Tab-separated table of N, CA and C in Angstrom:
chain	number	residue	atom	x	y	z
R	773	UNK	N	-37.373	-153.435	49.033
R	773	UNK	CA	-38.450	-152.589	49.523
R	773	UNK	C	-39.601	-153.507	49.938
R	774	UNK	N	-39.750	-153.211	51.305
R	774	UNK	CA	-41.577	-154.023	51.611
R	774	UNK	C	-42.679	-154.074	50.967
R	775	UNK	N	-43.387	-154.896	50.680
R	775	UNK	CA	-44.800	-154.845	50.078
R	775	UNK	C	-45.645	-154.057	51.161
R	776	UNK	N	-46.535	-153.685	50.030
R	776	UNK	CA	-47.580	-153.097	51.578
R	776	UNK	C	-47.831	-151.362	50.980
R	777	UNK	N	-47.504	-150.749	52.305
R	777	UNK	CA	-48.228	-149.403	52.261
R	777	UNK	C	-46.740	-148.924	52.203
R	778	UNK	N	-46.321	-147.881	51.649
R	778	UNK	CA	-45.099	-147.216	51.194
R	778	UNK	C	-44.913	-145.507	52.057
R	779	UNK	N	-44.287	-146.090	52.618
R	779	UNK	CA	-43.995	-144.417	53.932
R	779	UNK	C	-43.115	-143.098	52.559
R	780	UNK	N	-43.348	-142.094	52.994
R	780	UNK	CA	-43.077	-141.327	51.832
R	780	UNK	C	-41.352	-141.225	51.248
R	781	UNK	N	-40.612	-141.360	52.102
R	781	UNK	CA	-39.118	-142.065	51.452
R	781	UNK	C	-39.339	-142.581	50.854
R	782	UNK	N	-39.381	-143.926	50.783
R	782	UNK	CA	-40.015	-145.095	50.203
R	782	UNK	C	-40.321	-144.672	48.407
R	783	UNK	N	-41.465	-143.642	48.914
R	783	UNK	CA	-42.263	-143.431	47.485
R	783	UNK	C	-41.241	-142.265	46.828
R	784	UNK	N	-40.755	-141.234	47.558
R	784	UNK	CA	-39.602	-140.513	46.993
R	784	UNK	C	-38.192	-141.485	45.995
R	785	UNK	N	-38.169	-142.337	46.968
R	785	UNK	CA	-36.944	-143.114	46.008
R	785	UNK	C	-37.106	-144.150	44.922
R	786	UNK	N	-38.384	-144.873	45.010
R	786	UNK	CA	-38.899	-145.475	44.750
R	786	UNK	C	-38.933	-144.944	42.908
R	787	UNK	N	-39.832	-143.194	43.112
R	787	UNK	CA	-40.027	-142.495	42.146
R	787	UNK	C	-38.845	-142.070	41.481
R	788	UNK	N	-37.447	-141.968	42.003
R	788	UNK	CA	-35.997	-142.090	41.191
R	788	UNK	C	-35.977	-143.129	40.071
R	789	UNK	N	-36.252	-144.525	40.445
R	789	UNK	CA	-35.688	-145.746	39.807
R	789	UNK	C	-35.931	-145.369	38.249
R	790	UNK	N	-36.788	-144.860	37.654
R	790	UNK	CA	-36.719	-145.290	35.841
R	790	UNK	C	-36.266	-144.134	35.697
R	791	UNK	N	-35.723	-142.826	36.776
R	791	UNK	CA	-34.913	-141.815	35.716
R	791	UNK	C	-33.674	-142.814	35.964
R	792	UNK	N	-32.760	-143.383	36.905
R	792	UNK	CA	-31.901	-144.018	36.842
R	792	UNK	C	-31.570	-144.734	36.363
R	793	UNK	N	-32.703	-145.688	35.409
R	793	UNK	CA	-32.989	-147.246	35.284
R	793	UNK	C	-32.403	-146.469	33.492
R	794	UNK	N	-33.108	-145.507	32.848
R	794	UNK	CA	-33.108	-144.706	31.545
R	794	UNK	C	-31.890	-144.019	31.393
R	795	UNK	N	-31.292	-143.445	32.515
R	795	UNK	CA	-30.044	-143.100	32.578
R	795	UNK	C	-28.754	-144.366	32.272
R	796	UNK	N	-28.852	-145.489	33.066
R	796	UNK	CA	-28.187	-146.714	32.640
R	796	UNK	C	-28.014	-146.861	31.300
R	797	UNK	N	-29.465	-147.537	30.792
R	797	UNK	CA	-29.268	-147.745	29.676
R	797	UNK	C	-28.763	-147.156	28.370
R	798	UNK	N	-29.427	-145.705	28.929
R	798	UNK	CA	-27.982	-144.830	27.798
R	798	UNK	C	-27.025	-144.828	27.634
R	799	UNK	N	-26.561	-145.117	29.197
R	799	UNK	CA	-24.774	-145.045	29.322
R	799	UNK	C	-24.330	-146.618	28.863
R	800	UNK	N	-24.959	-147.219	29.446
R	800	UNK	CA	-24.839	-148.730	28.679
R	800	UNK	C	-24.758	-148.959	27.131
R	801	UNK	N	-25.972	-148.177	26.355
R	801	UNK	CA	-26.169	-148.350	25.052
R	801	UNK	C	-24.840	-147.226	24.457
R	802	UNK	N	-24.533	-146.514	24.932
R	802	UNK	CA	-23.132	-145.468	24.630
R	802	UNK	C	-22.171	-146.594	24.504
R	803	UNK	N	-21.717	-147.258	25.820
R	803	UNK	CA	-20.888	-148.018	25.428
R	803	UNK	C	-20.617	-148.824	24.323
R	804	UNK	N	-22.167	-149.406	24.300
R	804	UNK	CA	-21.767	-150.623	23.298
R	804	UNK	C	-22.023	-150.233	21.927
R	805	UNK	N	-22.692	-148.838	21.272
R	805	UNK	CA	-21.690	-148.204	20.209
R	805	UNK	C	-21.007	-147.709	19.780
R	806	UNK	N	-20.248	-147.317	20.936
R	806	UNK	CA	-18.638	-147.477	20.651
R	806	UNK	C	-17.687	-148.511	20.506
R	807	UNK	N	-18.447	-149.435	21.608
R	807	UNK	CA	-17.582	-151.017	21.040
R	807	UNK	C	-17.739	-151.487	19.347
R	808	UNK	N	-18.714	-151.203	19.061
R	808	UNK	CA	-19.118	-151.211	17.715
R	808	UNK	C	-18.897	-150.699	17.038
R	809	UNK	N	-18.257	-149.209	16.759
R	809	UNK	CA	-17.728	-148.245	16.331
R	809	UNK	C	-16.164	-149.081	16.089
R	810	UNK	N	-15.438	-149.221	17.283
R	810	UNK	CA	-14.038	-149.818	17.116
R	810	UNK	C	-14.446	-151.228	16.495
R	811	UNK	N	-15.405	-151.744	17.186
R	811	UNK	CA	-14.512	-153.295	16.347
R	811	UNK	C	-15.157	-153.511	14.585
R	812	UNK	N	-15.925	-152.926	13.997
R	812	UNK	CA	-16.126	-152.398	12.861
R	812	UNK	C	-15.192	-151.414	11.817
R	813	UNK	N	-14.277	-150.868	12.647
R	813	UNK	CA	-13.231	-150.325	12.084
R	813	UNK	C	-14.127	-148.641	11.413
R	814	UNK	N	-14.788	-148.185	12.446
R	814	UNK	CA	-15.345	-147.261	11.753
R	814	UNK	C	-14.511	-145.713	12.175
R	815	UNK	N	-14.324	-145.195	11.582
R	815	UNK	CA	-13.317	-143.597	11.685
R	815	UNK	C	-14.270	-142.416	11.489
R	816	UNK	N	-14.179	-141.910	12.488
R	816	UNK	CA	-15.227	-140.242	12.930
R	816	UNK	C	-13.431	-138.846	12.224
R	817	UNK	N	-13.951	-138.334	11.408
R	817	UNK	CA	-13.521	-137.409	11.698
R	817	UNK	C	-12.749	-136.757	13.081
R	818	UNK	N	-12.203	-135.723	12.881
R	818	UNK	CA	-11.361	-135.119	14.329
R	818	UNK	C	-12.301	-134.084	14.616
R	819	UNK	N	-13.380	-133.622	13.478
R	819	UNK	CA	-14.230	-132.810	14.060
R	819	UNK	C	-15.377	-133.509	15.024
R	820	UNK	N	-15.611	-134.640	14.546
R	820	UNK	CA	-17.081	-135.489	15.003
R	820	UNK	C	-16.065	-135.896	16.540
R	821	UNK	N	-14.875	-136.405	16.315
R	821	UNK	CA	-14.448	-136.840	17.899
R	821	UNK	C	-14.340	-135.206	18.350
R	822	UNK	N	-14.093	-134.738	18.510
R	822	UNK	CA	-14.184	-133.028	18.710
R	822	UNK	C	-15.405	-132.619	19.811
R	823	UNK	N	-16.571	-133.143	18.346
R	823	UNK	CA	-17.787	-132.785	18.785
R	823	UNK	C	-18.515	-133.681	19.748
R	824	UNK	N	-18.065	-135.004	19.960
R	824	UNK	CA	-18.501	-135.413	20.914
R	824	UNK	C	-18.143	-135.385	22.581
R	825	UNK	N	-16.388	-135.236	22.641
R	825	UNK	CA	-15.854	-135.145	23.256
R	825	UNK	C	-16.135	-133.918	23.932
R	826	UNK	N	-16.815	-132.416	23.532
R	826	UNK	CA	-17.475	-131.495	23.982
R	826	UNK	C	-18.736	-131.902	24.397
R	827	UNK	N	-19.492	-132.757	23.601
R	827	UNK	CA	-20.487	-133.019	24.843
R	827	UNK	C	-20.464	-134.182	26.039
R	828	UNK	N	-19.569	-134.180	26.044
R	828	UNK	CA	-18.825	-135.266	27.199
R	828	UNK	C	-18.467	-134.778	28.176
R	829	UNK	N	-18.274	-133.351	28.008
R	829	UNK	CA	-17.422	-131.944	28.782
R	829	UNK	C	-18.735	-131.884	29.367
R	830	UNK	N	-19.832	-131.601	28.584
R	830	UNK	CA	-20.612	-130.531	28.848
R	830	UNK	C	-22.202	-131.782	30.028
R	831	UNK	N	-21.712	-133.084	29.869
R	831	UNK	CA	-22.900	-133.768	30.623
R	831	UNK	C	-21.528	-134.479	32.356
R	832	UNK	N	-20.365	-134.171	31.665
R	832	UNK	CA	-19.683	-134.269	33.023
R	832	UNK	C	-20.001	-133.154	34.162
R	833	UNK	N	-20.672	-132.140	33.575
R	833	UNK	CA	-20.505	-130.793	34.480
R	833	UNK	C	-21.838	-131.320	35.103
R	834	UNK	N	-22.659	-131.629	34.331
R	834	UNK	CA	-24.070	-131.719	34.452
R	834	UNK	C	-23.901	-132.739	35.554
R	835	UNK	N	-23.146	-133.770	35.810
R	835	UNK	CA	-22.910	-134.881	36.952
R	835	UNK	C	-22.660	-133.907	38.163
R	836	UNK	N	-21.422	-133.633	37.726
R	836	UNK	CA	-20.969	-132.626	39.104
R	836	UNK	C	-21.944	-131.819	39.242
R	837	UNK	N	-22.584	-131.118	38.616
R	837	UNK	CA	-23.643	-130.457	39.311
R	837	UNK	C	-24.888	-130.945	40.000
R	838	UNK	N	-24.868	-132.213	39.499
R	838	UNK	CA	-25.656	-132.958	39.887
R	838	UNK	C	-25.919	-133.622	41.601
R	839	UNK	N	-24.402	-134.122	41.475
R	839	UNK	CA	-23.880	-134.607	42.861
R	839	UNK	C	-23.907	-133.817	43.808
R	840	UNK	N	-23.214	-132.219	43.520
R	840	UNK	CA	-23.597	-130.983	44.536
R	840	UNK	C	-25.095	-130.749	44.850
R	841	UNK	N	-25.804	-130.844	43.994
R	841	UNK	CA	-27.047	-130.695	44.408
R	841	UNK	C	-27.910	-131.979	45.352
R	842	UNK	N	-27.533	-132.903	44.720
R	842	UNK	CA	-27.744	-133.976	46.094
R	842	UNK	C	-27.217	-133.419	47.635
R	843	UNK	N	-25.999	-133.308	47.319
R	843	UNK	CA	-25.447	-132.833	48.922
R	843	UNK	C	-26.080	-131.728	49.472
R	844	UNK	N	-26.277	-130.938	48.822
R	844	UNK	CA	-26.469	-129.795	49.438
R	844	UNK	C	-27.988	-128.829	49.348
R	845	UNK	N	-28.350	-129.734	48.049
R	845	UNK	CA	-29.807	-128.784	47.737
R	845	UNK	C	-29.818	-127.141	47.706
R	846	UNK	N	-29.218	-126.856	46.724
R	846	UNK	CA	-29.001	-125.261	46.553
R	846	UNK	C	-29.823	-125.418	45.406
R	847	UNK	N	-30.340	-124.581	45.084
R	847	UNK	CA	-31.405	-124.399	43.957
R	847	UNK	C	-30.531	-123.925	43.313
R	848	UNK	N	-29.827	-123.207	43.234
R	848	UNK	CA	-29.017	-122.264	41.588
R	848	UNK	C	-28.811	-123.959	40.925
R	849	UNK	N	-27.769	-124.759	41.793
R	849	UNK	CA	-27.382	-126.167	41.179
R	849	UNK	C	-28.438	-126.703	40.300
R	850	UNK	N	-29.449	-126.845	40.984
R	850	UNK	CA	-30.556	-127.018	40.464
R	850	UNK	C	-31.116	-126.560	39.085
R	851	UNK	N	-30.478	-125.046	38.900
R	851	UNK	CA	-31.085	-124.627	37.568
R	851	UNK	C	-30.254	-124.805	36.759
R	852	UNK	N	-28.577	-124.867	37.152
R	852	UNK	CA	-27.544	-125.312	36.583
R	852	UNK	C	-27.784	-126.472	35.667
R	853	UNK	N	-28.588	-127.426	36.266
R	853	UNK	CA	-28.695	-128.871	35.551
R	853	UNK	C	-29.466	-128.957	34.475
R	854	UNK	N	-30.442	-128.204	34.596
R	854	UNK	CA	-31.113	-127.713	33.589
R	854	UNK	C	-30.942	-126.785	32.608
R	855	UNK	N	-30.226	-126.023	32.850
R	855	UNK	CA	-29.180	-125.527	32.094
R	855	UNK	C	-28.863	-125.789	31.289
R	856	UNK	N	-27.762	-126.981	31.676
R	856	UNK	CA	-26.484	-128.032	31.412
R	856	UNK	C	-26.861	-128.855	29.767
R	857	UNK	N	-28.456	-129.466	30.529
R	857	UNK	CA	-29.748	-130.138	29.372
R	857	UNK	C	-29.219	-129.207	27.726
R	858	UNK	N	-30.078	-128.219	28.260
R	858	UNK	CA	-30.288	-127.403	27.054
R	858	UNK	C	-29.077	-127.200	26.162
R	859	UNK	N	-28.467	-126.952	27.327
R	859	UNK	CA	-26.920	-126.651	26.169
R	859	UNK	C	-26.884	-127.591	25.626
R	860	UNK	N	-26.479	-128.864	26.433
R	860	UNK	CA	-26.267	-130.113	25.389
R	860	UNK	C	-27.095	-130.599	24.570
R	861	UNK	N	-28.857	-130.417	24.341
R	861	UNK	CA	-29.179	-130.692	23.461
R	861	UNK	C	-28.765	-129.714	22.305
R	862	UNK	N	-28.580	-128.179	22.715
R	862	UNK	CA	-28.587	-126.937	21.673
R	862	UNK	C	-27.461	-127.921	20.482
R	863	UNK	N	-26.468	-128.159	21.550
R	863	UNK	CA	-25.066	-128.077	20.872
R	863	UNK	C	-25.288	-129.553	20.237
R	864	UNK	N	-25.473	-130.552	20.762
R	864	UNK	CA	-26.096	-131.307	19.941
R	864	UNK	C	-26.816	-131.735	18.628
R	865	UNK	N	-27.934	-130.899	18.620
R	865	UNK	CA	-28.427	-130.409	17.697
R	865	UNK	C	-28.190	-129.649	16.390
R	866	UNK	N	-27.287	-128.915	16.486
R	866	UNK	CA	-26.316	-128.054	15.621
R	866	UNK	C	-24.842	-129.385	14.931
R	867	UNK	N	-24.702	-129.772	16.244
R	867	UNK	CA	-23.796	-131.089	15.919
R	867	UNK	C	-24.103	-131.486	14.752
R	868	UNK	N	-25.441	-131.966	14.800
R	868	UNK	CA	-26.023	-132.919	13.914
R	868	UNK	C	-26.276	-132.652	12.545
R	869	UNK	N	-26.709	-130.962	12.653
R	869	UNK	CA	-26.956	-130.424	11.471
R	869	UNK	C	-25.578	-130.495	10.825
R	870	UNK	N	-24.603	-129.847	11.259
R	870	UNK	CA	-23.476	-129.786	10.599
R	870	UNK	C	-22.541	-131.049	10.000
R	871	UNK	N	-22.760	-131.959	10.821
R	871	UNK	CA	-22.802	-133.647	10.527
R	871	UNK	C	-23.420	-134.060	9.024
R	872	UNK	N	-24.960	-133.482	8.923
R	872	UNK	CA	-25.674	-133.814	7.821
R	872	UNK	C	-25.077	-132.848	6.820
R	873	UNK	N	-24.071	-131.943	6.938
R	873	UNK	CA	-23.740	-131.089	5.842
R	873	UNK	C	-22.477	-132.008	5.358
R	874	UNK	N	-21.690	-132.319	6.062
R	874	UNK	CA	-20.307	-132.948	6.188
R	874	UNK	C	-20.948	-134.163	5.406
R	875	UNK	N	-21.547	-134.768	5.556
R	875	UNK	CA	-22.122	-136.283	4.909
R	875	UNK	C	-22.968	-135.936	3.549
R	876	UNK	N	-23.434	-134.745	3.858
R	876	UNK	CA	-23.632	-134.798	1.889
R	876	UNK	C	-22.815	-134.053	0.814
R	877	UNK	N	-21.799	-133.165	1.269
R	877	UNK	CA	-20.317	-133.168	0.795
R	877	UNK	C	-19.200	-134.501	0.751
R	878	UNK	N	-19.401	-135.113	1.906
R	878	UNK	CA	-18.816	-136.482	0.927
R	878	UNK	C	-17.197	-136.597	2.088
R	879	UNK	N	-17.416	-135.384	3.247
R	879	UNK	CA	-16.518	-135.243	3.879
R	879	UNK	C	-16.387	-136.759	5.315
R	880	UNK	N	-17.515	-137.283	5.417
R	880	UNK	CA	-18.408	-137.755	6.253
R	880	UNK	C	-18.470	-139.257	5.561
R	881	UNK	N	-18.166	-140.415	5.800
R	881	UNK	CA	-18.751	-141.527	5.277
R	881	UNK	C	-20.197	-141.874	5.841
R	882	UNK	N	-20.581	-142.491	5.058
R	882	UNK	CA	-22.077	-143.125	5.366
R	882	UNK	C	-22.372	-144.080	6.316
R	883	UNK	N	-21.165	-145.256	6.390
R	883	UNK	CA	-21.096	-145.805	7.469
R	883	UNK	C	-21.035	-145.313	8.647
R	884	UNK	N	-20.270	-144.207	9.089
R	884	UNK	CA	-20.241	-143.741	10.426
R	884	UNK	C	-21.424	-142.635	10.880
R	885	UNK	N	-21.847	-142.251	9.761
R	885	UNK	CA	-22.997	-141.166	10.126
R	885	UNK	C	-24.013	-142.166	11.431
R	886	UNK	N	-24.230	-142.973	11.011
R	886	UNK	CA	-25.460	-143.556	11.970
R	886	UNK	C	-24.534	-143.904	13.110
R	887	UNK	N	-23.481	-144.013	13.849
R	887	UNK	CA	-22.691	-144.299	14.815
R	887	UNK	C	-22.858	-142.951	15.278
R	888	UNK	N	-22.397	-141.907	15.084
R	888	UNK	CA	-21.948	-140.305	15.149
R	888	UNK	C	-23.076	-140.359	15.664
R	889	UNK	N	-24.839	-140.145	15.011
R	889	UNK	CA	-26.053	-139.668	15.385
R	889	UNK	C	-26.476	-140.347	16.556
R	890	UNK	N	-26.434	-141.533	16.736
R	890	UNK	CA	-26.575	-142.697	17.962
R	890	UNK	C	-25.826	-142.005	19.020
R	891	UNK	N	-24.498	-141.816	18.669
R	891	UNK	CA	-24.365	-141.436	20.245
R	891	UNK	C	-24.627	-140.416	20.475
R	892	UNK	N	-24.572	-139.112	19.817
R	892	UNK	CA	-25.133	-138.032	19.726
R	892	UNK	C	-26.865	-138.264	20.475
R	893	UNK	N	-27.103	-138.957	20.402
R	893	UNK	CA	-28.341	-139.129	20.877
R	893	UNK	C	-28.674	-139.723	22.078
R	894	UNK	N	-27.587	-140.514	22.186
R	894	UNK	CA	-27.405	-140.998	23.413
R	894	UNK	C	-26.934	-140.372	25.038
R	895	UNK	N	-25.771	-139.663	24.340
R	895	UNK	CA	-25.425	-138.667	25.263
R	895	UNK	C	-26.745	-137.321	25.450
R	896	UNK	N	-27.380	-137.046	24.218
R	896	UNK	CA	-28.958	-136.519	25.271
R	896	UNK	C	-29.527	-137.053	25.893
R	897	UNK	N	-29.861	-138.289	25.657
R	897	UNK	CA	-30.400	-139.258	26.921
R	897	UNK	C	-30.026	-139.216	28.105
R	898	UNK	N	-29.002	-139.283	27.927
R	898	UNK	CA	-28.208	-139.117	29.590
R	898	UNK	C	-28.780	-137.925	30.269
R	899	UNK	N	-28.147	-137.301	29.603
R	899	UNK	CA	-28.685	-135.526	30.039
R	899	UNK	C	-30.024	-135.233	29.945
R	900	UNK	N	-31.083	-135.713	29.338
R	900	UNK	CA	-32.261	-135.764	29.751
R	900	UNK	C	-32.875	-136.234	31.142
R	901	UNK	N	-32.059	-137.376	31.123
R	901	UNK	CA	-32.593	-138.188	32.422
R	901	UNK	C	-31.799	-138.018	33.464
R	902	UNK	N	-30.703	-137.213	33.484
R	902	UNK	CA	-29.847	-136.796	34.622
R	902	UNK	C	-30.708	-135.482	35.555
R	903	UNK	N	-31.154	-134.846	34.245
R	903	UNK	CA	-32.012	-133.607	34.730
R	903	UNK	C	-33.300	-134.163	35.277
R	904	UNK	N	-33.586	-134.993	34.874
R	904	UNK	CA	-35.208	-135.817	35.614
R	904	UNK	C	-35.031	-136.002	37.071
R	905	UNK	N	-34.055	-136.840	37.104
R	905	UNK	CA	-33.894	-137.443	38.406
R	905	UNK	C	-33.498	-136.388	39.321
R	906	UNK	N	-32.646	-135.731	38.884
R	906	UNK	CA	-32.217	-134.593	39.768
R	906	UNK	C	-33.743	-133.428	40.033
R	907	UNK	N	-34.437	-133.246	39.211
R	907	UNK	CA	-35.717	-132.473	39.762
R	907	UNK	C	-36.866	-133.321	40.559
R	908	UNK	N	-36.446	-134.724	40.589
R	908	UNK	CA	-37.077	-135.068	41.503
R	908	UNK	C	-36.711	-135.299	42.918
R	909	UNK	N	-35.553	-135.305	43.398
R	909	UNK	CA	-34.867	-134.677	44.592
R	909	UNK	C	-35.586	-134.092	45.351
């Protein structure tokens, strides 16, 4: 991008970069606690892989809806994405609670709780900042 005076493209795309830049790093920081997850030898429950793997469902839609709305700029898409947010924090959120029930029954090890909540948290990130960028469109 030129130094100087910024024509309004410019400042439109310009104003994308840190929802994108925040979006990365989530997906980046996702990765690498899961690399950490495996090479630690740490084991999630079939409910916790369950529960994440639903919100994996639920921020893939949020992409695709995402991408349609680039193309095409339909506003419903638009509210879709926002939508998309909420659910995944709702369900998220509930995730977590039920997580903290599972871990003080003893169903849950202690080691993996903080892996489980991380990405759990991570994958809102995404979906936070997927919905950013996309309302700035």
């Amino acid at each position: 991008i030129k130094k100087g005076t910024k024509d309004e493209v410019e400042k439109k795309y310009l104003s994308l970069l840190p929802n994108l830049q925040l979006m990365a790093v989530a997906i980046r920081n996702l990765i690498n606690e899961n690399k950490k997850k495996i090479e630690s030898n740490i084991l999630f429950t079939d409910k916790a892989i369950n529960e994440i793997e639903a919100l994996f469902t639920l921020i893939q839609t949020q992409f695709e809806d995402a991408t349609d709305y680039i193309l095409t700029k339909n506003p419903h898409l638009s509210m879709h994405i926002r939508t998309g947010m909420e659910n995944v924090f709702e369900r998220a959120d509930d995730f977590v609670t039920a997580h903290q029930i599972r871990l003080i029954t003893g169903v849950c090890m202690p080691k993996a709780s903080y892996s489980y909540v991380a990405m759990v948290d991570l994958i809102k990130g995404v979906s936070k900042e997927l919905t950013s960028f996309s309302e700035k469109l």
